[in-house]
Amino acid sequence: MSKKWRLTDRTRTLLTLELAIVLPATALMGFSIWNLKHIQRDKAIEAAIQRDFSYVLKIAEKKSWERAIDLVTPVRKQFPEVDDSSKIKARLEGILLEHPEYSYAALYDKKNNLLVSRVQPGHDHDAVFCGHTQEDINILATWVPLESPGMSKSLRMMEEKGEPPIEFYGGWTVRENQRAYWSIAYFIPPGVPKDRVTLGVVAFDEDYLRKTFLPAMMKDVLTGKSSVLKADANPPVMMIHPAKESTPWLASANWDGAKPEAERKLEYVFPDLMLAIKYQGTTVADIGTKFLRYNYIVLAALSMVMIGGIWLTYRNVSREMNLARLKSDFVANVSHELRTPLALIRLYAETLELGRLTAKEKYQEYFRIIREESERLTALINNILDFSRIEAGRKEYEFQETNLAELVHSTLDSYRFQIQQNGFAFEENISGDIPPVIVDREAIARSLLNLVNNALKYSKEQKFIGVSLYRSNSSVNLEVRDRGIGISANEQEKIFEKFYRCGDPLVHNVKGSGLGLSLVRHIARAHGGDVLVESAPEKGSKFTIALPLVPPSQTGNAVA
Ligand code: ADP
């Protein structure tokens, strides 16, 4: 019945452990792994980074436009009036001198079919530059008359919408087998009547664009406050290349030459220029893999901690359950141990009471049995009381100078008869050189009785008990030997634990509470000494209480 109850109790505890800890923990781990795999499949990290990249490129395009507008707006205001033809050239020249970032400036008027232009005077001595710029102007002169009505109309509409009436155009051309980028801004100069088609044009100097304007814009985007990219481990890098070619035309510092992660055309300001971005020295896929690996490692570490925790909990719970089982065994054993002497005492007392005994020796025997059984009871109850005091931390010892030889001898005296009655050969060796030792008399006597009692209980064929008291270096040793069933090596440490009883079936046929040796050890340690066992199964055991000659410092509470 009790076994069944224990089983269900154990199953319930394990079930609780499983349901409350193991299941949620496993579910959590499983979910995290699934989640990570899911992230990998969806490439969510890559997608997030791509989104950031696209956003940065969009900002770059907007910034290019704003900066170009800021550059051109004051120039537009300085443009000459078309009817004041004598002054146009000089004014254009003045503008160019003030703004070296332009390679030429031009004014076109449809009504007078007039195109006045001026090449950057700062480059007057550079024949190649002047030649190329003049070529550009000649090309401009071919298409502007045709396109100007449309251009003018679109600018007017912008003006009406309150936007700056400035537009940009550009593209690639080949000069002496080398690609070159040209780019212009056009606008309606101030004061031009609404029905008239007049355009101002300024061309950006290619060197200025490549070495100053665009690098400054990239720097601003990459390091400015608006940048959404974290630059710590792998800084983002940018480059610009022709829309139809992937070789960089210009690149930010640290561009690593690998394939860009995201690209965008600088449509509105610099047509045919492609802005590209990536992280320096790594790819987005790499970052994704690294992130995943990092997460897997963290997950693995956390799982280990969790498994460790579960294992610890499981160990503690099983330990507690074992202890509970030991305690219930203990109660059963102790009740049995109490009942036997009580039954004997009652039986013999009743017989005496009835007065049926005739022989005088019988009376003596009955009285002796009653005394012995009550002694056994007292010893058992003392053990239990001591144990409960120790458990509650209330055990106190009364240390006093003691003649150990006398104590051991007198303790054994009261037991000698019983030992011999049980058919045991008994040997007592008390050395003559034992100095006085400071001990608790009662506790030491009780330890000795526990050991002798065990020797009695756990002997089968070879019935022998030897007790020795001798001096050894700095301690006095009290030794109890038997030739009984012995204790296997792996149980020799455990026998000193409370409630522990050896697994040997022989032991279970003998009554016991599993408290005796734990008390002996507690007492020995409280005296600053210890108890040791030497034993071999079937050969016998030797228990030695070693008590130091130097007394323990405390005289009150025991050490645990
Ligand atoms: P118990 O009340 O069971 O005797 P103890 O604490 O005195 O409790 O002993 C614990 C266990 O150690 C015993 O159950 C027994 O298995 C083993 N033991 C103790 N003394 C001896 C001995 N002299 N010979 C063999 N086994 C012993």
PDB file of C-alpha atoms in Angstrom, residues 363-545:
ATOM      1  CA  TYR A 363      13.300 -14.474  39.026  1.00  0.00           C
ATOM      2  CA  GLN A 364      16.834 -13.167  38.601  1.00  0.00           C
ATOM      3  CA  GLU A 365      16.813 -13.935  34.889  1.00  0.00           C
ATOM      4  CA  TYR A 366      13.467 -12.234  34.362  1.00  0.00           C
ATOM      5  CA  PHE A 367      14.584  -9.126  36.220  1.00  0.00           C
ATOM      6  CA  ARG A 368      17.788  -9.039  34.186  1.00  0.00           C
ATOM      7  CA  ILE A 369      15.866  -9.311  30.929  1.00  0.00           C
ATOM      8  CA  ILE A 370      13.538  -6.507  31.967  1.00  0.00           C
ATOM      9  CA  ARG A 371      16.538  -4.336  32.897  1.00  0.00           C
ATOM     10  CA  GLU A 372      18.366  -5.080  29.656  1.00  0.00           C
ATOM     11  CA  GLU A 373      15.338  -4.434  27.519  1.00  0.00           C
ATOM     12  CA  SER A 374      14.658  -1.144  29.257  1.00  0.00           C
ATOM     13  CA  GLU A 375      18.319  -0.229  28.725  1.00  0.00           C
ATOM     14  CA  ARG A 376      17.913  -1.005  25.047  1.00  0.00           C
ATOM     15  CA  LEU A 377      14.844   1.196  24.993  1.00  0.00           C
ATOM     16  CA  THR A 378      16.678   4.008  26.768  1.00  0.00           C
ATOM     17  CA  ALA A 379      19.575   3.773  24.333  1.00  0.00           C
ATOM     18  CA  LEU A 380      17.236   3.926  21.378  1.00  0.00           C
ATOM     19  CA  ILE A 381      15.271   6.833  22.760  1.00  0.00           C
ATOM     20  CA  ASN A 382      18.511   8.636  23.631  1.00  0.00           C
ATOM     21  CA  ASN A 383      19.671   8.169  20.049  1.00  0.00           C
ATOM     22  CA  ILE A 384      16.445   9.607  18.706  1.00  0.00           C
ATOM     23  CA  LEU A 385      16.513  12.516  21.123  1.00  0.00           C
ATOM     24  CA  ASP A 386      20.145  13.265  20.303  1.00  0.00           C
ATOM     25  CA  PHE A 387      19.383  13.090  16.652  1.00  0.00           C
ATOM     26  CA  SER A 388      16.478  15.485  16.890  1.00  0.00           C
ATOM     27  CA  ARG A 389      18.576  17.900  18.980  1.00  0.00           C
ATOM     28  CA  ILE A 390      21.356  17.778  16.389  1.00  0.00           C
ATOM     29  CA  GLU A 391      18.893  18.300  13.556  1.00  0.00           C
ATOM     30  CA  ALA A 392      17.423  21.309  15.354  1.00  0.00           C
ATOM     31  CA  GLY A 393      20.933  22.645  16.085  1.00  0.00           C
ATOM     32  CA  ARG A 394      20.271  22.424  19.822  1.00  0.00           C
ATOM     33  CA  LYS A 395      22.646  19.644  20.797  1.00  0.00           C
ATOM     34  CA  GLU A 396      24.941  20.749  23.602  1.00  0.00           C
ATOM     35  CA  TYR A 397      27.912  18.917  25.046  1.00  0.00           C
ATOM     36  CA  GLU A 398      29.249  19.045  28.551  1.00  0.00           C
ATOM     37  CA  PHE A 399      32.974  18.823  28.193  1.00  0.00           C
ATOM     38  CA  GLN A 400      34.885  17.830  31.293  1.00  0.00           C
ATOM     39  CA  GLU A 401      38.240  16.298  32.118  1.00  0.00           C
ATOM     40  CA  THR A 402      37.694  12.567  32.026  1.00  0.00           C
ATOM     41  CA  ASN A 403      39.591   9.403  32.694  1.00  0.00           C
ATOM     42  CA  LEU A 404      38.754   7.710  29.417  1.00  0.00           C
ATOM     43  CA  ALA A 405      40.108   4.324  30.457  1.00  0.00           C
ATOM     44  CA  GLU A 406      37.740   4.222  33.387  1.00  0.00           C
ATOM     45  CA  LEU A 407      34.798   5.511  31.290  1.00  0.00           C
ATOM     46  CA  VAL A 408      35.302   2.882  28.568  1.00  0.00           C
ATOM     47  CA  HIS A 409      35.748   0.103  31.068  1.00  0.00           C
ATOM     48  CA  SER A 410      32.642   0.925  33.085  1.00  0.00           C
ATOM     49  CA  THR A 411      30.531   1.426  29.950  1.00  0.00           C
ATOM     50  CA  LEU A 412      31.564  -1.982  28.646  1.00  0.00           C
ATOM     51  CA  ASP A 413      30.944  -3.559  32.046  1.00  0.00           C
ATOM     52  CA  SER A 414      27.240  -3.003  31.862  1.00  0.00           C
ATOM     53  CA  TYR A 415      27.219  -4.567  28.427  1.00  0.00           C
ATOM     54  CA  ARG A 416      29.709  -7.367  28.919  1.00  0.00           C
ATOM     55  CA  PHE A 417      27.169  -9.860  30.138  1.00  0.00           C
ATOM     56  CA  GLN A 418      24.839  -9.284  27.250  1.00  0.00           C
ATOM     57  CA  ILE A 419      27.696  -9.691  24.793  1.00  0.00           C
ATOM     58  CA  GLN A 420      28.742 -12.957  26.261  1.00  0.00           C
ATOM     59  CA  GLN A 421      25.146 -14.130  26.539  1.00  0.00           C
ATOM     60  CA  ASN A 422      24.869 -13.741  22.809  1.00  0.00           C
ATOM     61  CA  GLY A 423      27.806 -16.113  22.379  1.00  0.00           C
ATOM     62  CA  PHE A 424      30.385 -13.479  21.516  1.00  0.00           C
ATOM     63  CA  ALA A 425      34.037 -13.716  22.355  1.00  0.00           C
ATOM     64  CA  PHE A 426      34.933 -10.390  23.915  1.00  0.00           C
ATOM     65  CA  GLU A 427      38.328  -8.779  24.089  1.00  0.00           C
ATOM     66  CA  GLU A 428      39.089  -5.549  25.923  1.00  0.00           C
ATOM     67  CA  ASN A 429      42.483  -3.831  25.624  1.00  0.00           C
ATOM     68  CA  ILE A 430      42.855  -0.583  27.508  1.00  0.00           C
ATOM     69  CA  SER A 431      46.343   0.786  27.417  1.00  0.00           C
ATOM     70  CA  GLY A 432      47.758   2.111  30.669  1.00  0.00           C
ATOM     71  CA  ASP A 433      49.142   5.404  29.344  1.00  0.00           C
ATOM     72  CA  ILE A 434      45.899   7.233  28.549  1.00  0.00           C
ATOM     73  CA  PRO A 435      46.118  10.818  29.785  1.00  0.00           C
ATOM     74  CA  PRO A 436      42.996  12.618  31.006  1.00  0.00           C
ATOM     75  CA  VAL A 437      40.989  13.914  28.048  1.00  0.00           C
ATOM     76  CA  ILE A 438      38.306  16.600  27.966  1.00  0.00           C
ATOM     77  CA  VAL A 439      35.129  14.970  26.659  1.00  0.00           C
ATOM     78  CA  ASP A 440      31.392  14.734  27.168  1.00  0.00           C
ATOM     79  CA  ARG A 441      31.175  11.492  29.142  1.00  0.00           C
ATOM     80  CA  GLU A 442      27.669  10.582  28.149  1.00  0.00           C
ATOM     81  CA  ALA A 443      28.217  11.247  24.469  1.00  0.00           C
ATOM     82  CA  ILE A 444      31.381   9.154  24.341  1.00  0.00           C
ATOM     83  CA  ALA A 445      29.712   6.304  26.222  1.00  0.00           C
ATOM     84  CA  ARG A 446      26.806   6.438  23.831  1.00  0.00           C
ATOM     85  CA  SER A 447      29.110   6.358  20.803  1.00  0.00           C
ATOM     86  CA  LEU A 448      30.886   3.327  22.191  1.00  0.00           C
ATOM     87  CA  LEU A 449      27.602   1.545  22.857  1.00  0.00           C
ATOM     88  CA  ASN A 450      26.404   2.316  19.337  1.00  0.00           C
ATOM     89  CA  LEU A 451      29.561   0.777  17.874  1.00  0.00           C
ATOM     90  CA  VAL A 452      29.447  -2.284  20.126  1.00  0.00           C
ATOM     91  CA  ASN A 453      25.768  -2.709  19.437  1.00  0.00           C
ATOM     92  CA  ASN A 454      26.414  -2.596  15.676  1.00  0.00           C
ATOM     93  CA  ALA A 455      29.175  -5.204  16.041  1.00  0.00           C
ATOM     94  CA  LEU A 456      26.651  -7.402  17.831  1.00  0.00           C
ATOM     95  CA  LYS A 457      23.937  -6.841  15.259  1.00  0.00           C
ATOM     96  CA  TYR A 458      26.020  -7.300  12.135  1.00  0.00           C
ATOM     97  CA  SER A 459      27.944 -10.487  12.940  1.00  0.00           C
ATOM     98  CA  LYS A 460      26.870 -13.940  11.782  1.00  0.00           C
ATOM     99  CA  GLU A 461      29.105 -16.999  12.188  1.00  0.00           C
ATOM    100  CA  GLN A 462      32.230 -15.373  13.627  1.00  0.00           C
ATOM    101  CA  LYS A 463      31.061 -13.877  16.891  1.00  0.00           C
ATOM    102  CA  PHE A 464      33.832 -11.682  18.153  1.00  0.00           C
ATOM    103  CA  ILE A 465      33.988  -8.163  19.530  1.00  0.00           C
ATOM    104  CA  GLY A 466      37.219  -6.411  20.407  1.00  0.00           C
ATOM    105  CA  VAL A 467      37.436  -2.997  22.038  1.00  0.00           C
ATOM    106  CA  SER A 468      40.769  -1.176  22.350  1.00  0.00           C
ATOM    107  CA  LEU A 469      41.719   2.179  23.790  1.00  0.00           C
ATOM    108  CA  TYR A 470      45.217   3.379  23.029  1.00  0.00           C
ATOM    109  CA  ARG A 471      47.240   6.489  22.495  1.00  0.00           C
ATOM    110  CA  SER A 472      48.481   7.445  19.044  1.00  0.00           C
ATOM    111  CA  ASN A 473      50.548  10.589  18.458  1.00  0.00           C
ATOM    112  CA  SER A 474      48.262  13.506  19.301  1.00  0.00           C
ATOM    113  CA  SER A 475      45.049  11.535  19.790  1.00  0.00           C
ATOM    114  CA  VAL A 476      43.426   8.819  21.832  1.00  0.00           C
ATOM    115  CA  ASN A 477      41.809   6.112  19.729  1.00  0.00           C
ATOM    116  CA  LEU A 478      38.811   4.075  20.727  1.00  0.00           C
ATOM    117  CA  GLU A 479      38.503   1.063  18.467  1.00  0.00           C
ATOM    118  CA  VAL A 480      35.696  -1.467  18.063  1.00  0.00           C
ATOM    119  CA  ARG A 481      36.386  -4.552  15.907  1.00  0.00           C
ATOM    120  CA  ASP A 482      34.190  -7.383  14.765  1.00  0.00           C
ATOM    121  CA  ARG A 483      34.418 -10.312  12.347  1.00  0.00           C
ATOM    122  CA  GLY A 484      30.939  -9.848  11.003  1.00  0.00           C
ATOM    123  CA  ILE A 485      29.356  -9.253   7.625  1.00  0.00           C
ATOM    124  CA  GLY A 486      31.531  -6.195   6.801  1.00  0.00           C
ATOM    125  CA  ILE A 487      30.690  -3.232   4.579  1.00  0.00           C
ATOM    126  CA  SER A 488      31.413  -2.911   0.864  1.00  0.00           C
ATOM    127  CA  ALA A 489      33.861  -0.148  -0.109  1.00  0.00           C
ATOM    128  CA  ASN A 490      31.264   1.973  -1.928  1.00  0.00           C
ATOM    129  CA  GLU A 491      29.027   2.088   1.137  1.00  0.00           C
ATOM    130  CA  GLN A 492      31.697   2.902   3.681  1.00  0.00           C
ATOM    131  CA  GLU A 493      31.240   6.664   3.438  1.00  0.00           C
ATOM    132  CA  LYS A 494      27.439   6.523   3.170  1.00  0.00           C
ATOM    133  CA  ILE A 495      26.908   4.585   6.417  1.00  0.00           C
ATOM    134  CA  PHE A 496      27.641   7.798   8.332  1.00  0.00           C
ATOM    135  CA  GLU A 497      24.726   9.607   6.651  1.00  0.00           C
ATOM    136  CA  LYS A 498      21.509   9.860   8.610  1.00  0.00           C
ATOM    137  CA  PHE A 499      18.979   7.063   7.984  1.00  0.00           C
ATOM    138  CA  TYR A 500      21.376   5.215   5.732  1.00  0.00           C
ATOM    139  CA  ARG A 501      21.323   1.440   6.029  1.00  0.00           C
ATOM    140  CA  CYS A 502      23.339  -0.867   3.777  1.00  0.00           C
ATOM    141  CA  GLY A 503      21.624  -2.628   0.889  1.00  0.00           C
ATOM    142  CA  ASP A 504      22.725  -6.067   2.117  1.00  0.00           C
ATOM    143  CA  PRO A 505      19.574  -8.189   2.764  1.00  0.00           C
ATOM    144  CA  LEU A 506      21.180  -9.360   5.985  1.00  0.00           C
ATOM    145  CA  VAL A 507      21.067  -5.807   7.260  1.00  0.00           C
ATOM    146  CA  HIS A 508      17.379  -5.561   6.594  1.00  0.00           C
ATOM    147  CA  ASN A 509      16.686  -8.597   8.733  1.00  0.00           C
ATOM    148  CA  VAL A 510      18.261  -6.738  11.627  1.00  0.00           C
ATOM    149  CA  LYS A 511      16.380  -3.934  13.285  1.00  0.00           C
ATOM    150  CA  GLY A 512      17.900  -0.518  13.047  1.00  0.00           C
ATOM    151  CA  SER A 513      17.141   3.162  12.547  1.00  0.00           C
ATOM    152  CA  GLY A 514      20.179   4.242  10.509  1.00  0.00           C
ATOM    153  CA  LEU A 515      20.930   6.904  13.100  1.00  0.00           C
ATOM    154  CA  GLY A 516      23.685   5.330  15.241  1.00  0.00           C
ATOM    155  CA  LEU A 517      26.712   6.040  13.038  1.00  0.00           C
ATOM    156  CA  SER A 518      25.567   9.510  12.064  1.00  0.00           C
ATOM    157  CA  LEU A 519      25.418  10.313  15.786  1.00  0.00           C
ATOM    158  CA  VAL A 520      28.833   8.750  16.398  1.00  0.00           C
ATOM    159  CA  ARG A 521      30.307  10.895  13.672  1.00  0.00           C
ATOM    160  CA  HIS A 522      28.612  14.022  14.961  1.00  0.00           C
ATOM    161  CA  ILE A 523      29.890  13.386  18.473  1.00  0.00           C
ATOM    162  CA  ALA A 524      33.456  12.616  17.302  1.00  0.00           C
ATOM    163  CA  ARG A 525      33.572  15.777  15.227  1.00  0.00           C
ATOM    164  CA  ALA A 526      32.152  17.858  18.056  1.00  0.00           C
ATOM    165  CA  HIS A 527      35.179  16.695  20.044  1.00  0.00           C
ATOM    166  CA  GLY A 528      37.493  17.886  17.275  1.00  0.00           C
ATOM    167  CA  GLY A 529      38.102  14.308  16.156  1.00  0.00           C
ATOM    168  CA  ASP A 530      36.502  11.909  13.673  1.00  0.00           C
ATOM    169  CA  VAL A 531      35.334   8.364  13.175  1.00  0.00           C
ATOM    170  CA  LEU A 532      36.962   6.068  10.609  1.00  0.00           C
ATOM    171  CA  VAL A 533      35.970   2.716   9.245  1.00  0.00           C
ATOM    172  CA  GLU A 534      38.040  -0.117   7.812  1.00  0.00           C
ATOM    173  CA  SER A 535      36.002  -2.996   6.572  1.00  0.00           C
ATOM    174  CA  ALA A 536      35.817  -5.827   4.078  1.00  0.00           C
ATOM    175  CA  PRO A 537      32.647  -7.780   3.289  1.00  0.00           C
ATOM    176  CA  GLU A 538      32.535 -11.154   5.075  1.00  0.00           C
ATOM    177  CA  LYS A 539      35.752 -10.320   6.933  1.00  0.00           C
ATOM    178  CA  GLY A 540      34.578  -7.833   9.519  1.00  0.00           C
ATOM    179  CA  SER A 541      34.835  -4.160  10.352  1.00  0.00           C
ATOM    180  CA  LYS A 542      36.906  -1.878  12.487  1.00  0.00           C
ATOM    181  CA  PHE A 543      35.508   1.474  13.638  1.00  0.00           C
ATOM    182  CA  THR A 544      37.925   3.915  15.256  1.00  0.00           C
ATOM    183  CA  ILE A 545      36.913   7.078  17.120  1.00  0.00           C
TER     184      ILE A 545
END
